[in-house]
Amino acid sequence: MSYIVIATSNAHKVQEYAKLIGDEKVELKSLLDYPGFPGVEENGATFAENAAIKALAACKYCDVPAFADDSGLEIAALDNRPGIYSARYAATDAERIARVLGEMEGVTDRRARFVCAIAIAINGEIIESFEGEIKGTIGFTPKGTNGFGYDPIFIPDGMTRSFAELTDAEKNAISHRHNAFVKAQEFVEDQMSVLDEDFN
Ligand code: IMP
């Protein structure tokens, strides 16, 4: 069977994408299957650049088609911070949330969005990249225990519950990652005959 590598060693992410991809057409591998992968510095200026850096490095090292994602939270009143620094904004999820809530104290414009970029690399080149988003607002206190990261303070537009108060299925049906993935999936299905030649 043809296969594609996702450029991550995060087992949670691998599982999430395995569910999205299904296993009929293509088998998903990850950097967990390539323990010698030397790693790569995510020094891009945008989510798309970071996704491309990771996808290219994995494609070149594993010598098969690869894709990668990069995601984060952009808050309008904070000039889109934490943005590409979302994972590095503080040491733990709780501290990252506390930092954001501190910076948002007294701020009435609570608009924010989660963004996810996905890049696909084949034969050592980026062939396409996609972006998904979900818009919402930043709450005043953390709520809920599901999910991860900034979920307890992100309330999607049209809802009253935070991402961390939604079930996995509810979040996965509307998330930025899902929205980027759907675009990537449509592209891959359209191009399947071309990709098949490269896969084999
Ligand atoms: P990465 O895409 O794995 O580099 O993750 C970037 C960071 O953005 C994560 O560590 C989280 O802090 C944040 N983030 C990305 N997606 C989500 C989400 O769905 N919920 C909450 N936080 C997220």
PDB file of C-alpha atoms in Angstrom, residues 3 9 13 66 98 138 157 162:
ATOM      1  CA  TYR A   3       2.040   5.583   2.395  1.00  0.00           C
ATOM      2  CA  SER A   9       6.539  12.555  16.741  1.00  0.00           C
ATOM      3  CA  LYS A  13      -1.476  14.212  16.571  1.00  0.00           C
ATOM      4  CA  ALA A  66       5.136  13.865   3.706  1.00  0.00           C
ATOM      5  CA  ALA A  98      -2.549  32.660  32.691  1.00  0.00           C
ATOM      6  CA  ILE A 138     -11.265  34.701  24.560  1.00  0.00           C
ATOM      7  CA  ASP A 157     -18.406  31.908  17.552  1.00  0.00           C
ATOM      8  CA  SER A 162     -15.354  26.786  25.477  1.00  0.00           C
TER       9      SER A 162
END
